[in-house]
One Martini backbone bead per residue (centre of mass of N, CA, C, O) as a GRO file, in nm:
protein
  285
    1UNK     BB    1   0.094   0.038   0.025
    2UNK     BB    2   0.065   0.357  -0.041
    3UNK     BB    3   0.055   0.685   0.070
    4UNK     BB    4  -0.210   0.760  -0.104
    5UNK     BB    5  -0.406   0.513   0.006
    6UNK     BB    6  -0.428   0.534   0.318
    7UNK     BB    7  -0.663   0.738   0.370
    8UNK     BB    8  -0.880   0.567   0.221
    9UNK     BB    9  -0.861   0.322   0.405
   10UNK     BB   10  -0.933   0.465   0.671
   11UNK     BB   11  -1.207   0.572   0.573
   12UNK     BB   12  -1.331   0.295   0.521
   13UNK     BB   13  -1.317   0.198   0.813
   14UNK     BB   14  -1.489   0.417   0.936
   15UNK     BB   15  -1.745   0.356   0.766
   16UNK     BB   16  -1.774   0.064   0.847
   17UNK     BB   17  -1.798   0.102   1.157
   18UNK     BB   18  -2.030   0.301   1.142
   19UNK     BB   19  -2.226   0.109   1.003
   20UNK     BB   20  -2.228  -0.105   1.229
   21UNK     BB   21  -2.329   0.081   1.453
   22UNK     BB   22  -2.590   0.161   1.310
   23UNK     BB   23  -2.700  -0.124   1.283
   24UNK     BB   24  -2.707  -0.192   1.585
   25UNK     BB   25  -2.888   0.046   1.661
   26UNK     BB   26  -3.126  -0.043   1.483
   27UNK     BB   27  -3.171  -0.320   1.613
   28UNK     BB   28  -3.234  -0.210   1.895
   29UNK     BB   29  -3.475  -0.031   1.802
   30UNK     BB   30  -3.635  -0.296   1.668
   31UNK     BB   31  -3.644  -0.436   1.932
   32UNK     BB   32  -3.832  -0.576   2.133
   33UNK     BB   33  -4.012  -0.557   2.444
   34UNK     BB   34  -4.019  -0.679   2.792
   35UNK     BB   35  -4.284  -0.700   3.049
   36UNK     BB   36  -4.428  -0.720   3.359
   37UNK     BB   37  -4.766  -0.649   3.428
   38UNK     BB   38  -4.857  -0.921   3.593
   39UNK     BB   39  -4.989  -1.105   3.877
   40UNK     BB   40  -5.186  -1.411   3.952
   41UNK     BB   41  -5.431  -1.602   4.112
   42UNK     BB   42  -5.619  -1.844   3.950
   43UNK     BB   43  -5.561  -2.091   4.160
   44UNK     BB   44  -5.662  -2.256   4.480
   45UNK     BB   45  -5.530  -2.512   4.694
   46UNK     BB   46  -5.410  -2.772   4.900
   47UNK     BB   47  -5.228  -2.878   4.639
   48UNK     BB   48  -5.234  -2.598   4.462
   49UNK     BB   49  -5.101  -2.345   4.226
   50UNK     BB   50  -5.209  -2.085   3.999
   51UNK     BB   51  -5.001  -1.898   3.793
   52UNK     BB   52  -5.034  -1.572   3.640
   53UNK     BB   53  -4.848  -1.428   3.366
   54UNK     BB   54  -4.814  -1.095   3.244
   55UNK     BB   55  -4.679  -1.011   2.921
   56UNK     BB   56  -4.532  -0.734   2.769
   57UNK     BB   57  -4.518  -0.652   2.415
   58UNK     BB   58  -4.316  -0.429   2.229
   59UNK     BB   59  -4.367  -0.302   1.887
   60UNK     BB   60  -4.170  -0.083   1.669
   61UNK     BB   61  -4.260  -0.201   1.407
   62UNK     BB   62  -4.411  -0.191   1.075
   63UNK     BB   63  -4.438  -0.492   1.163
   64UNK     BB   64  -4.518  -0.786   1.256
   65UNK     BB   65  -4.480  -1.019   1.526
   66UNK     BB   66  -4.351  -1.339   1.652
   67UNK     BB   67  -4.377  -1.578   1.873
   68UNK     BB   68  -4.119  -1.853   1.931
   69UNK     BB   69  -4.118  -1.867   2.244
   70UNK     BB   70  -4.084  -1.993   2.590
   71UNK     BB   71  -3.933  -1.940   2.922
   72UNK     BB   72  -3.874  -2.063   3.268
   73UNK     BB   73  -3.755  -1.960   3.608
   74UNK     BB   74  -3.803  -2.084   3.940
   75UNK     BB   75  -3.771  -1.933   4.269
   76UNK     BB   76  -3.747  -2.044   4.615
   77UNK     BB   77  -3.572  -1.900   4.841
   78UNK     BB   78  -3.334  -1.927   4.604
   79UNK     BB   79  -3.450  -2.196   4.492
   80UNK     BB   80  -3.479  -2.418   4.257
   81UNK     BB   81  -3.813  -2.539   4.140
   82UNK     BB   82  -3.884  -2.438   3.829
   83UNK     BB   83  -3.924  -2.539   3.482
   84UNK     BB   84  -4.013  -2.409   3.146
   85UNK     BB   85  -4.219  -2.433   2.841
   86UNK     BB   86  -4.331  -2.272   2.524
   87UNK     BB   87  -4.503  -2.253   2.187
   88UNK     BB   88  -4.586  -1.977   2.166
   89UNK     BB   89  -4.761  -1.780   1.876
   90UNK     BB   90  -4.791  -1.494   1.915
   91UNK     BB   91  -4.911  -1.179   1.796
   92UNK     BB   92  -4.768  -0.857   1.708
   93UNK     BB   93  -4.842  -0.570   1.612
   94UNK     BB   94  -4.779  -0.296   1.456
   95UNK     BB   95  -4.699  -0.055   1.660
   96UNK     BB   96  -4.747  -0.245   1.923
   97UNK     BB   97  -4.918  -0.433   2.175
   98UNK     BB   98  -4.893  -0.733   2.391
   99UNK     BB   99  -5.044  -1.000   2.585
  100UNK     BB  100  -4.890  -1.266   2.766
  101UNK     BB  101  -5.010  -1.563   2.911
  102UNK     BB  102  -4.860  -1.745   3.189
  103UNK     BB  103  -4.892  -2.065   3.304
  104UNK     BB  104  -4.836  -2.183   3.653
  105UNK     BB  105  -4.796  -2.497   3.811
  106UNK     BB  106  -4.804  -2.581   4.171
  107UNK     BB  107  -4.710  -2.848   4.364
  108UNK     BB  108  -4.669  -2.893   4.696
  109UNK     BB  109  -4.547  -3.174   4.723
  110UNK     BB  110  -4.316  -3.119   4.521
  111UNK     BB  111  -4.194  -2.870   4.661
  112UNK     BB  112  -4.121  -3.005   4.935
  113UNK     BB  113  -3.913  -3.200   4.788
  114UNK     BB  114  -3.723  -2.963   4.658
  115UNK     BB  115  -3.772  -2.753   4.901
  116UNK     BB  116  -3.639  -2.642   5.173
  117UNK     BB  117  -3.832  -2.497   5.443
  118UNK     BB  118  -4.157  -2.491   5.378
  119UNK     BB  119  -4.253  -2.615   5.615
  120UNK     BB  120  -4.477  -2.406   5.804
  121UNK     BB  121  -4.552  -2.209   5.589
  122UNK     BB  122  -4.762  -1.949   5.446
  123UNK     BB  123  -4.518  -1.839   5.268
  124UNK     BB  124  -4.333  -1.752   4.956
  125UNK     BB  125  -4.068  -1.646   4.789
  126UNK     BB  126  -4.027  -1.523   4.444
  127UNK     BB  127  -3.846  -1.589   4.131
  128UNK     BB  128  -3.892  -1.478   3.782
  129UNK     BB  129  -3.763  -1.601   3.478
  130UNK     BB  130  -3.784  -1.472   3.142
  131UNK     BB  131  -3.802  -1.612   2.803
  132UNK     BB  132  -3.823  -1.452   2.474
  133UNK     BB  133  -3.901  -1.538   2.140
  134UNK     BB  134  -3.862  -1.316   1.854
  135UNK     BB  135  -3.984  -1.274   1.526
  136UNK     BB  136  -3.805  -1.055   1.311
  137UNK     BB  137  -3.808  -0.898   1.040
  138UNK     BB  138  -3.466  -0.919   0.918
  139UNK     BB  139  -3.354  -0.989   1.226
  140UNK     BB  140  -3.495  -1.221   1.353
  141UNK     BB  141  -3.425  -1.383   1.643
  142UNK     BB  142  -3.515  -1.248   1.958
  143UNK     BB  143  -3.404  -1.203   2.291
  144UNK     BB  144  -3.607  -1.186   2.580
  145UNK     BB  145  -3.638  -1.027   2.906
  146UNK     BB  146  -3.783  -1.112   3.234
  147UNK     BB  147  -3.898  -0.999   3.569
  148UNK     BB  148  -4.022  -1.135   3.889
  149UNK     BB  149  -4.153  -1.060   4.228
  150UNK     BB  150  -4.292  -1.248   4.513
  151UNK     BB  151  -4.569  -1.425   4.654
  152UNK     BB  152  -4.677  -1.742   4.794
  153UNK     BB  153  -4.908  -1.947   4.896
  154UNK     BB  154  -4.927  -2.206   5.185
  155UNK     BB  155  -5.155  -2.413   5.217
  156UNK     BB  156  -5.291  -2.629   5.478
  157UNK     BB  157  -5.430  -2.903   5.563
  158UNK     BB  158  -5.640  -3.027   5.762
  159UNK     BB  159  -5.655  -3.222   6.064
  160UNK     BB  160  -5.753  -3.559   6.160
  161UNK     BB  161  -5.801  -3.701   6.493
  162UNK     BB  162  -5.775  -3.926   6.746
  163UNK     BB  163  -5.862  -3.927   7.068
  164UNK     BB  164  -6.056  -3.988   7.300
  165UNK     BB  165  -6.182  -4.303   7.449
  166UNK     BB  166  -6.496  -4.344   7.615
  167UNK     BB  167  -6.681  -4.507   7.859
  168UNK     BB  168  -7.019  -4.439   7.932
  169UNK     BB  169  -7.151  -4.735   7.874
  170UNK     BB  170  -7.211  -5.065   8.026
  171UNK     BB  171  -7.363  -5.359   7.906
  172UNK     BB  172  -7.500  -5.661   7.801
  173UNK     BB  173  -7.538  -5.562   7.473
  174UNK     BB  174  -7.357  -5.297   7.522
  175UNK     BB  175  -7.210  -4.972   7.419
  176UNK     BB  176  -7.108  -4.643   7.516
  177UNK     BB  177  -6.917  -4.405   7.340
  178UNK     BB  178  -6.667  -4.143   7.347
  179UNK     BB  179  -6.554  -3.960   7.061
  180UNK     BB  180  -6.260  -3.788   6.974
  181UNK     BB  181  -6.224  -3.525   6.732
  182UNK     BB  182  -5.947  -3.371   6.591
  183UNK     BB  183  -5.915  -3.031   6.460
  184UNK     BB  184  -5.655  -2.895   6.256
  185UNK     BB  185  -5.540  -2.551   6.198
  186UNK     BB  186  -5.238  -2.427   6.026
  187UNK     BB  187  -5.360  -2.154   5.955
  188UNK     BB  188  -5.423  -1.789   5.906
  189UNK     BB  189  -5.710  -1.912   5.862
  190UNK     BB  190  -6.024  -1.997   5.870
  191UNK     BB  191  -6.271  -2.265   5.931
  192UNK     BB  192  -6.572  -2.416   5.779
  193UNK     BB  193  -6.744  -2.686   5.880
  194UNK     BB  194  -7.028  -2.895   5.737
  195UNK     BB  195  -6.876  -3.185   5.691
  196UNK     BB  196  -6.821  -3.524   5.845
  197UNK     BB  197  -6.670  -3.815   5.753
  198UNK     BB  198  -6.656  -4.148   5.914
  199UNK     BB  199  -6.422  -4.424   6.004
  200UNK     BB  200  -6.379  -4.702   6.238
  201UNK     BB  201  -6.093  -4.911   6.298
  202UNK     BB  202  -6.048  -5.199   6.521
  203UNK     BB  203  -5.850  -5.452   6.499
  204UNK     BB  204  -5.984  -5.486   6.195
  205UNK     BB  205  -6.265  -5.366   6.301
  206UNK     BB  206  -6.567  -5.237   6.231
  207UNK     BB  207  -6.738  -5.000   6.426
  208UNK     BB  208  -6.776  -4.710   6.267
  209UNK     BB  209  -7.005  -4.486   6.091
  210UNK     BB  210  -7.036  -4.131   5.984
  211UNK     BB  211  -7.215  -3.803   6.024
  212UNK     BB  212  -7.132  -3.455   6.038
  213UNK     BB  213  -7.383  -3.166   6.011
  214UNK     BB  214  -7.217  -2.930   6.156
  215UNK     BB  215  -7.108  -2.627   6.214
  216UNK     BB  216  -6.746  -2.573   6.228
  217UNK     BB  217  -6.519  -2.370   6.394
  218UNK     BB  218  -6.174  -2.303   6.284
  219UNK     BB  219  -5.932  -2.136   6.379
  220UNK     BB  220  -5.649  -1.988   6.355
  221UNK     BB  221  -5.414  -2.191   6.475
  222UNK     BB  222  -5.624  -2.422   6.558
  223UNK     BB  223  -5.823  -2.640   6.771
  224UNK     BB  224  -6.081  -2.893   6.769
  225UNK     BB  225  -6.356  -3.075   6.935
  226UNK     BB  226  -6.533  -3.374   6.861
  227UNK     BB  227  -6.808  -3.525   7.024
  228UNK     BB  228  -6.896  -3.873   6.976
  229UNK     BB  229  -7.157  -4.078   6.999
  230UNK     BB  230  -7.137  -4.444   7.044
  231UNK     BB  231  -7.303  -4.741   6.946
  232UNK     BB  232  -7.241  -5.074   7.066
  233UNK     BB  233  -7.277  -5.415   6.954
  234UNK     BB  234  -7.220  -5.737   7.055
  235UNK     BB  235  -7.369  -5.904   6.835
  236UNK     BB  236  -7.216  -5.765   6.582
  237UNK     BB  237  -6.904  -5.752   6.719
  238UNK     BB  238  -6.873  -5.922   6.963
  239UNK     BB  239  -6.725  -6.031   7.264
  240UNK     BB  240  -6.445  -5.888   7.220
  241UNK     BB  241  -6.539  -5.600   7.283
  242UNK     BB  242  -6.552  -5.618   7.590
  243UNK     BB  243  -6.249  -5.663   7.634
  244UNK     BB  244  -6.149  -5.403   7.499
  245UNK     BB  245  -6.309  -5.209   7.709
  246UNK     BB  246  -6.178  -5.346   7.988
  247UNK     BB  247  -5.907  -5.349   7.897
  248UNK     BB  248  -5.563  -5.197   7.925
  249UNK     BB  249  -5.510  -5.205   7.620
  250UNK     BB  250  -5.385  -5.136   7.321
  251UNK     BB  251  -5.548  -5.006   7.022
  252UNK     BB  252  -5.571  -5.041   6.699
  253UNK     BB  253  -5.616  -4.783   6.438
  254UNK     BB  254  -5.851  -4.652   6.176
  255UNK     BB  255  -5.897  -4.328   6.035
  256UNK     BB  256  -6.157  -4.226   5.810
  257UNK     BB  257  -6.229  -3.958   5.556
  258UNK     BB  258  -6.427  -3.652   5.516
  259UNK     BB  259  -6.429  -3.293   5.423
  260UNK     BB  260  -6.631  -2.997   5.432
  261UNK     BB  261  -6.591  -2.644   5.322
  262UNK     BB  262  -6.472  -2.312   5.428
  263UNK     BB  263  -6.243  -2.076   5.360
  264UNK     BB  264  -6.113  -1.764   5.467
  265UNK     BB  265  -5.988  -1.779   5.192
  266UNK     BB  266  -6.100  -1.664   4.890
  267UNK     BB  267  -5.913  -1.836   4.698
  268UNK     BB  268  -6.021  -2.112   4.806
  269UNK     BB  269  -6.283  -2.170   4.952
  270UNK     BB  270  -6.393  -2.452   4.871
  271UNK     BB  271  -6.377  -2.788   5.023
  272UNK     BB  272  -6.249  -3.140   4.965
  273UNK     BB  273  -6.133  -3.378   5.207
  274UNK     BB  274  -5.915  -3.620   5.294
  275UNK     BB  275  -5.856  -3.865   5.563
  276UNK     BB  276  -5.594  -4.001   5.795
  277UNK     BB  277  -5.558  -4.218   6.093
  278UNK     BB  278  -5.294  -4.362   6.293
  279UNK     BB  279  -5.301  -4.595   6.584
  280UNK     BB  280  -5.353  -4.577   6.944
  281UNK     BB  281  -5.567  -4.690   7.222
  282UNK     BB  282  -5.720  -4.636   7.549
  283UNK     BB  283  -5.980  -4.704   7.715
  284UNK     BB  284  -6.193  -4.507   7.899
  285UNK     BB  285  -6.399  -4.367   8.194
   0.00000   0.00000   0.00000
């Protein structure tokens, strides 16, 4: 290269790099942007929560763009809990914006197995990272990012357990016992039970099944006791029942049933839950 061509070469480099910078600037200007417009609880039960995330995509281009897929990564208390993807193909009009709703379902049993320290909590903080691929004409597929953070409720199902079993009356043909069922509410909201079905098996023998249909209020973080009178017949249950009630040995039992009611948390509303309790008891007097 001679000394006369050097200035032209340098000028060409300047123009080339300037053109690249301008092109990159134009690409940035034409690349859509994404932001989280809001999150909401779409559904909530004692088993799972459905989180809906609304993402706004702004398209500055004179032509429409198409979403080419999305993915997300969810962390609870800083621990990775869930990741997923979707082949959503929503279209965003030219020089306009659109909202893409992303549903995320979280099963509590699965979360408790993945993330330590969740049991016993009423809520947990989360961080959600979103990645959206947008196909822009002439520019190709551009990767957009968005993030949001908030809290998720962690409702826990009420527990039913067998308490004291006392012999109220013992006769020649049968006995009346008083059976205490304890209902524990571990949540920060109250529960109104309107029906409780139960069946009690003792030493492998079905003793009783029944239905309680009176409204029972169980306050937040409290427990209450339902005392149920039960009549047992020696003829139908056998003479071994008399020995069970009079001897001071522990008896193995299985308590099963279901309960329906209304939760004090409006997002939960009505519920219908099964329960089971295993253990042993000594009949009292």
